[in-house]
Amino acid sequence: MVSVTDRLPLFPLNSVLYPGLVLPLNIFEERYRRLVRDLLARPEGERRFGVIALRSGREVGDLPVDAVDALFPVGCIAEVASIRPHADGRFDVVATGATRFRLLSVDDSGPYLVGEVEAMAEPRGDDVEVLALAVSRAFADYQHKLVGAQGRGPVELPELPDDAVVLSYLVAAAMVLDLKDKQSLLVADDGTVRLRAELSLLRRESALLEHIRALPAVELLRQGAEPN
């Protein structure tokens, strides 16, 4: 855990990291090579950075250092599990999402962004157990329909965690959603709010998948792709 407020190196991404989820990274850009070298200079238990999603959807290297408005206001602290250096200066980093944070300000004076962050609590909320059961069932149905829509055969789904909050983050990470929906699940006030939102999203996405499977192939080919 970080203190109530802390300064963290920031790693903007076009995706959302959730607490408890693993994040593999291949570090090749010089500013983030510097970040990793600075992390290596710290004791192992203090190697952490903040992962935060880009509002604009641009690549990390295209983010101007003064474009604070391009970042979402809530991210996730990533704790480094391993760092593997390459001869050419690249690094393979494996980190795990730990704690949500709220971004208070950004220091752009160094080689990479550093944020002043405020750690966020993780309340469970009310009725999480009942909601967790409903989400587990809806998620299993969604997964089966997703596999079917992708043309794959039956697959055995992994066992879901018993903890309702852990379940809420696992489902958020596993669903195929746009960045806005992913971010909204990260910032949910508590486990109840997140699980309730996931139940709605799972039902929506399952209905869409059912519709796709019901369409003849020729009709699918006529539909234009939505730009991301």
PDB file of C-alpha atoms in Angstrom, residues 2-192:
ATOM      1  CA  VAL A   2       1.056   3.591  -0.548  1.00  0.00           C
ATOM      2  CA  SER A   3       0.429   6.345   1.969  1.00  0.00           C
ATOM      3  CA  VAL A   4      -2.673   8.522   1.716  1.00  0.00           C
ATOM      4  CA  THR A   5      -0.791  10.613  -0.831  1.00  0.00           C
ATOM      5  CA  ASP A   6       2.374   9.606  -2.656  1.00  0.00           C
ATOM      6  CA  ARG A   7       4.474  10.382  -5.719  1.00  0.00           C
ATOM      7  CA  LEU A   8       4.625   7.674  -8.354  1.00  0.00           C
ATOM      8  CA  PRO A   9       6.164   7.321 -11.807  1.00  0.00           C
ATOM      9  CA  LEU A  10       3.303   7.160 -14.313  1.00  0.00           C
ATOM     10  CA  PHE A  11       2.961   4.723 -17.196  1.00  0.00           C
ATOM     11  CA  PRO A  12       0.095   5.802 -19.502  1.00  0.00           C
ATOM     12  CA  LEU A  13      -1.502   2.987 -21.510  1.00  0.00           C
ATOM     13  CA  ASN A  14      -4.366   2.498 -23.937  1.00  0.00           C
ATOM     14  CA  SER A  15      -5.842  -0.020 -21.503  1.00  0.00           C
ATOM     15  CA  VAL A  16      -6.970  -0.290 -17.878  1.00  0.00           C
ATOM     16  CA  LEU A  17      -5.201  -2.207 -15.123  1.00  0.00           C
ATOM     17  CA  TYR A  18      -7.266  -3.600 -12.237  1.00  0.00           C
ATOM     18  CA  PRO A  19      -6.153  -4.629  -8.738  1.00  0.00           C
ATOM     19  CA  GLY A  20      -5.072  -8.252  -8.660  1.00  0.00           C
ATOM     20  CA  LEU A  21      -4.468  -8.538 -12.411  1.00  0.00           C
ATOM     21  CA  VAL A  22      -1.076  -9.272 -13.972  1.00  0.00           C
ATOM     22  CA  LEU A  23       0.471  -6.758 -16.385  1.00  0.00           C
ATOM     23  CA  PRO A  24       3.324  -7.894 -18.691  1.00  0.00           C
ATOM     24  CA  LEU A  25       5.194  -5.050 -20.408  1.00  0.00           C
ATOM     25  CA  ASN A  26       7.927  -4.872 -23.021  1.00  0.00           C
ATOM     26  CA  ILE A  27       9.792  -1.625 -22.347  1.00  0.00           C
ATOM     27  CA  PHE A  28      11.539  -0.217 -25.406  1.00  0.00           C
ATOM     28  CA  GLU A  29      11.031   3.578 -25.362  1.00  0.00           C
ATOM     29  CA  GLU A  30      13.907   5.477 -23.765  1.00  0.00           C
ATOM     30  CA  ARG A  31      11.846   7.422 -21.225  1.00  0.00           C
ATOM     31  CA  TYR A  32      10.408   4.183 -19.840  1.00  0.00           C
ATOM     32  CA  ARG A  33      13.773   2.434 -19.943  1.00  0.00           C
ATOM     33  CA  ARG A  34      14.875   5.235 -17.616  1.00  0.00           C
ATOM     34  CA  LEU A  35      11.828   4.599 -15.441  1.00  0.00           C
ATOM     35  CA  VAL A  36      12.715   0.903 -15.141  1.00  0.00           C
ATOM     36  CA  ARG A  37      16.352   1.679 -14.363  1.00  0.00           C
ATOM     37  CA  ASP A  38      15.147   3.993 -11.599  1.00  0.00           C
ATOM     38  CA  LEU A  39      12.891   1.226 -10.268  1.00  0.00           C
ATOM     39  CA  LEU A  40      15.825  -1.178 -10.245  1.00  0.00           C
ATOM     40  CA  ALA A  41      17.712   1.273  -8.023  1.00  0.00           C
ATOM     41  CA  ARG A  42      15.013   0.867  -5.372  1.00  0.00           C
ATOM     42  CA  PRO A  43      14.653  -2.024  -2.908  1.00  0.00           C
ATOM     43  CA  GLU A  44      12.490  -4.836  -4.321  1.00  0.00           C
ATOM     44  CA  GLY A  45       9.522  -4.093  -2.076  1.00  0.00           C
ATOM     45  CA  GLU A  46       9.397  -0.464  -3.225  1.00  0.00           C
ATOM     46  CA  ARG A  47       9.334  -0.981  -6.990  1.00  0.00           C
ATOM     47  CA  ARG A  48       5.958   0.360  -8.058  1.00  0.00           C
ATOM     48  CA  PHE A  49       4.513   2.745 -10.622  1.00  0.00           C
ATOM     49  CA  GLY A  50       1.122   4.072 -11.600  1.00  0.00           C
ATOM     50  CA  VAL A  51      -0.714   2.720 -14.631  1.00  0.00           C
ATOM     51  CA  ILE A  52      -3.259   5.174 -15.988  1.00  0.00           C
ATOM     52  CA  ALA A  53      -5.330   5.068 -19.161  1.00  0.00           C
ATOM     53  CA  LEU A  54      -5.148   7.644 -21.946  1.00  0.00           C
ATOM     54  CA  ARG A  55      -8.383   9.457 -22.709  1.00  0.00           C
ATOM     55  CA  SER A  56      -7.278  10.117 -26.253  1.00  0.00           C
ATOM     56  CA  GLY A  57      -6.375   6.518 -27.059  1.00  0.00           C
ATOM     57  CA  ARG A  58      -2.990   7.583 -28.476  1.00  0.00           C
ATOM     58  CA  GLU A  59       0.163   5.558 -28.109  1.00  0.00           C
ATOM     59  CA  VAL A  60       2.278   6.182 -25.017  1.00  0.00           C
ATOM     60  CA  GLY A  61       5.088   7.802 -26.989  1.00  0.00           C
ATOM     61  CA  ASP A  62       2.704  10.306 -28.591  1.00  0.00           C
ATOM     62  CA  LEU A  63       1.560  11.780 -25.274  1.00  0.00           C
ATOM     63  CA  PRO A  64       2.863  15.325 -24.758  1.00  0.00           C
ATOM     64  CA  VAL A  65       4.247  15.610 -21.229  1.00  0.00           C
ATOM     65  CA  ASP A  66       1.989  18.605 -20.499  1.00  0.00           C
ATOM     66  CA  ALA A  67      -1.202  16.914 -21.736  1.00  0.00           C
ATOM     67  CA  VAL A  68      -2.604  16.074 -18.295  1.00  0.00           C
ATOM     68  CA  ASP A  69      -6.117  16.293 -19.697  1.00  0.00           C
ATOM     69  CA  ALA A  70      -5.314  13.289 -21.885  1.00  0.00           C
ATOM     70  CA  LEU A  71      -5.168  11.064 -18.786  1.00  0.00           C
ATOM     71  CA  PHE A  72      -8.108   9.574 -16.929  1.00  0.00           C
ATOM     72  CA  PRO A  73      -8.190  10.735 -13.287  1.00  0.00           C
ATOM     73  CA  VAL A  74      -8.121   7.246 -11.731  1.00  0.00           C
ATOM     74  CA  GLY A  75      -5.511   4.547 -12.265  1.00  0.00           C
ATOM     75  CA  CYS A  76      -4.001   1.525 -10.556  1.00  0.00           C
ATOM     76  CA  ILE A  77      -0.693   1.099  -8.752  1.00  0.00           C
ATOM     77  CA  ALA A  78       1.407  -1.658 -10.307  1.00  0.00           C
ATOM     78  CA  GLU A  79       3.833  -3.560  -8.074  1.00  0.00           C
ATOM     79  CA  VAL A  80       6.791  -5.035  -9.943  1.00  0.00           C
ATOM     80  CA  ALA A  81       7.147  -8.804  -9.712  1.00  0.00           C
ATOM     81  CA  SER A  82      10.087  -9.238 -12.098  1.00  0.00           C
ATOM     82  CA  ILE A  83      12.326  -7.264 -14.446  1.00  0.00           C
ATOM     83  CA  ARG A  84      14.329  -8.991 -17.194  1.00  0.00           C
ATOM     84  CA  PRO A  85      16.866  -6.826 -19.053  1.00  0.00           C
ATOM     85  CA  HIS A  86      17.864  -7.392 -22.683  1.00  0.00           C
ATOM     86  CA  ALA A  87      21.255  -6.733 -24.238  1.00  0.00           C
ATOM     87  CA  ASP A  88      19.802  -3.974 -26.455  1.00  0.00           C
ATOM     88  CA  GLY A  89      18.516  -2.001 -23.445  1.00  0.00           C
ATOM     89  CA  ARG A  90      14.924  -3.208 -23.511  1.00  0.00           C
ATOM     90  CA  PHE A  91      13.236  -4.688 -20.446  1.00  0.00           C
ATOM     91  CA  ASP A  92      10.526  -7.267 -19.924  1.00  0.00           C
ATOM     92  CA  VAL A  93       8.548  -6.271 -16.845  1.00  0.00           C
ATOM     93  CA  VAL A  94       5.844  -8.234 -15.067  1.00  0.00           C
ATOM     94  CA  ALA A  95       3.782  -6.290 -12.544  1.00  0.00           C
ATOM     95  CA  THR A  96       0.565  -6.849 -10.609  1.00  0.00           C
ATOM     96  CA  GLY A  97      -2.213  -4.353 -10.017  1.00  0.00           C
ATOM     97  CA  ALA A  98      -2.372  -3.457  -6.330  1.00  0.00           C
ATOM     98  CA  THR A  99      -4.400  -0.402  -5.333  1.00  0.00           C
ATOM     99  CA  ARG A 100      -6.506   2.156  -7.146  1.00  0.00           C
ATOM    100  CA  PHE A 101      -5.358   5.756  -6.990  1.00  0.00           C
ATOM    101  CA  ARG A 102      -6.737   9.167  -7.826  1.00  0.00           C
ATOM    102  CA  LEU A 103      -4.411  11.449  -9.760  1.00  0.00           C
ATOM    103  CA  LEU A 104      -4.038  14.807  -8.012  1.00  0.00           C
ATOM    104  CA  SER A 105      -1.311  16.467 -10.094  1.00  0.00           C
ATOM    105  CA  VAL A 106       1.417  15.681 -12.595  1.00  0.00           C
ATOM    106  CA  ASP A 107       5.085  16.680 -12.600  1.00  0.00           C
ATOM    107  CA  ASP A 108       6.396  16.765 -16.184  1.00  0.00           C
ATOM    108  CA  SER A 109       9.857  18.171 -15.415  1.00  0.00           C
ATOM    109  CA  GLY A 110      11.705  14.842 -15.629  1.00  0.00           C
ATOM    110  CA  PRO A 111      12.239  12.211 -18.320  1.00  0.00           C
ATOM    111  CA  TYR A 112       8.854  10.627 -17.573  1.00  0.00           C
ATOM    112  CA  LEU A 113       5.654  11.764 -15.886  1.00  0.00           C
ATOM    113  CA  VAL A 114       5.429  11.591 -12.097  1.00  0.00           C
ATOM    114  CA  GLY A 115       2.074  11.918 -10.417  1.00  0.00           C
ATOM    115  CA  GLU A 116       1.002  12.953  -6.966  1.00  0.00           C
ATOM    116  CA  VAL A 117      -1.619  10.341  -6.175  1.00  0.00           C
ATOM    117  CA  GLU A 118      -4.138   9.590  -3.475  1.00  0.00           C
ATOM    118  CA  ALA A 119      -4.788   5.967  -2.590  1.00  0.00           C
ATOM    119  CA  MET A 120      -8.447   4.961  -2.851  1.00  0.00           C
ATOM    120  CA  ALA A 121     -10.305   2.715  -0.425  1.00  0.00           C
ATOM    121  CA  GLU A 122     -11.852  -0.554  -1.589  1.00  0.00           C
ATOM    122  CA  PRO A 123     -15.292  -0.789   0.096  1.00  0.00           C
ATOM    123  CA  ARG A 124     -17.361  -3.879  -0.576  1.00  0.00           C
ATOM    124  CA  GLY A 125     -20.798  -2.249  -0.478  1.00  0.00           C
ATOM    125  CA  ASP A 126     -24.091  -3.954   0.275  1.00  0.00           C
ATOM    126  CA  ASP A 127     -25.481  -7.197  -1.171  1.00  0.00           C
ATOM    127  CA  VAL A 128     -22.157  -8.094  -2.775  1.00  0.00           C
ATOM    128  CA  GLU A 129     -22.575 -11.821  -2.217  1.00  0.00           C
ATOM    129  CA  VAL A 130     -25.950 -11.973  -3.967  1.00  0.00           C
ATOM    130  CA  LEU A 131     -24.682  -9.806  -6.807  1.00  0.00           C
ATOM    131  CA  ALA A 132     -21.495 -11.871  -7.090  1.00  0.00           C
ATOM    132  CA  LEU A 133     -23.546 -15.036  -7.625  1.00  0.00           C
ATOM    133  CA  ALA A 134     -25.634 -13.355 -10.330  1.00  0.00           C
ATOM    134  CA  VAL A 135     -22.519 -11.967 -12.026  1.00  0.00           C
ATOM    135  CA  SER A 136     -20.810 -15.381 -11.934  1.00  0.00           C
ATOM    136  CA  ARG A 137     -23.753 -16.968 -13.733  1.00  0.00           C
ATOM    137  CA  ALA A 138     -24.054 -14.130 -16.245  1.00  0.00           C
ATOM    138  CA  PHE A 139     -20.298 -14.214 -16.867  1.00  0.00           C
ATOM    139  CA  ALA A 140     -20.371 -17.968 -17.598  1.00  0.00           C
ATOM    140  CA  ASP A 141     -23.185 -17.416 -20.094  1.00  0.00           C
ATOM    141  CA  TYR A 142     -21.285 -14.511 -21.678  1.00  0.00           C
ATOM    142  CA  GLN A 143     -18.099 -16.573 -21.999  1.00  0.00           C
ATOM    143  CA  HIS A 144     -19.898 -19.469 -23.688  1.00  0.00           C
ATOM    144  CA  LYS A 145     -21.558 -17.092 -26.170  1.00  0.00           C
ATOM    145  CA  LEU A 146     -18.280 -15.278 -26.814  1.00  0.00           C
ATOM    146  CA  VAL A 147     -16.512 -18.551 -27.572  1.00  0.00           C
ATOM    147  CA  GLY A 148     -19.372 -19.561 -29.871  1.00  0.00           C
ATOM    148  CA  ALA A 149     -19.284 -16.234 -31.714  1.00  0.00           C
ATOM    149  CA  GLN A 150     -15.545 -16.698 -32.276  1.00  0.00           C
ATOM    150  CA  GLY A 151     -16.208 -20.092 -33.846  1.00  0.00           C
ATOM    151  CA  ARG A 152     -14.349 -22.051 -31.215  1.00  0.00           C
ATOM    152  CA  GLY A 153     -15.480 -25.298 -29.659  1.00  0.00           C
ATOM    153  CA  PRO A 154     -16.568 -25.756 -26.033  1.00  0.00           C
ATOM    154  CA  VAL A 155     -13.995 -24.671 -23.470  1.00  0.00           C
ATOM    155  CA  GLU A 156     -13.748 -25.311 -19.752  1.00  0.00           C
ATOM    156  CA  LEU A 157     -14.037 -22.042 -17.875  1.00  0.00           C
ATOM    157  CA  PRO A 158     -11.660 -21.411 -14.958  1.00  0.00           C
ATOM    158  CA  GLU A 159     -13.013 -21.470 -11.429  1.00  0.00           C
ATOM    159  CA  LEU A 160     -14.016 -17.987 -10.315  1.00  0.00           C
ATOM    160  CA  PRO A 161     -12.776 -16.488  -7.019  1.00  0.00           C
ATOM    161  CA  ASP A 162     -15.009 -16.551  -3.951  1.00  0.00           C
ATOM    162  CA  ASP A 163     -14.216 -12.983  -2.904  1.00  0.00           C
ATOM    163  CA  ALA A 164     -16.801 -10.668  -4.456  1.00  0.00           C
ATOM    164  CA  VAL A 165     -14.453  -7.699  -4.961  1.00  0.00           C
ATOM    165  CA  VAL A 166     -11.746  -9.885  -6.523  1.00  0.00           C
ATOM    166  CA  LEU A 167     -14.439 -11.385  -8.764  1.00  0.00           C
ATOM    167  CA  SER A 168     -15.580  -7.917  -9.813  1.00  0.00           C
ATOM    168  CA  TYR A 169     -12.096  -7.012 -11.043  1.00  0.00           C
ATOM    169  CA  LEU A 170     -11.526 -10.344 -12.770  1.00  0.00           C
ATOM    170  CA  VAL A 171     -14.781 -10.015 -14.691  1.00  0.00           C
ATOM    171  CA  ALA A 172     -13.974  -6.384 -15.567  1.00  0.00           C
ATOM    172  CA  ALA A 173     -10.615  -7.462 -17.005  1.00  0.00           C
ATOM    173  CA  ALA A 174     -12.016 -10.461 -18.900  1.00  0.00           C
ATOM    174  CA  MET A 175     -14.904  -8.728 -20.656  1.00  0.00           C
ATOM    175  CA  VAL A 176     -14.436  -7.407 -24.196  1.00  0.00           C
ATOM    176  CA  LEU A 177     -15.414  -3.759 -23.721  1.00  0.00           C
ATOM    177  CA  ASP A 178     -14.359  -0.356 -24.966  1.00  0.00           C
ATOM    178  CA  LEU A 179     -11.998   1.762 -22.885  1.00  0.00           C
ATOM    179  CA  LYS A 180     -14.749   3.989 -21.490  1.00  0.00           C
ATOM    180  CA  ASP A 181     -16.642   1.009 -20.056  1.00  0.00           C
ATOM    181  CA  LYS A 182     -13.414  -0.507 -18.709  1.00  0.00           C
ATOM    182  CA  GLN A 183     -12.536   2.753 -16.960  1.00  0.00           C
ATOM    183  CA  SER A 184     -16.021   3.148 -15.498  1.00  0.00           C
ATOM    184  CA  LEU A 185     -15.656  -0.249 -13.815  1.00  0.00           C
ATOM    185  CA  LEU A 186     -12.314   0.786 -12.315  1.00  0.00           C
ATOM    186  CA  VAL A 187     -13.730   3.974 -10.765  1.00  0.00           C
ATOM    187  CA  ALA A 188     -16.884   2.364  -9.324  1.00  0.00           C
ATOM    188  CA  ASP A 189     -17.470   3.524  -5.744  1.00  0.00           C
ATOM    189  CA  ASP A 190     -17.569   0.013  -4.279  1.00  0.00           C
ATOM    190  CA  GLY A 191     -17.932  -3.657  -5.103  1.00  0.00           C
ATOM    191  CA  THR A 192     -21.710  -3.453  -5.213  1.00  0.00           C
TER     192      THR A 192
END
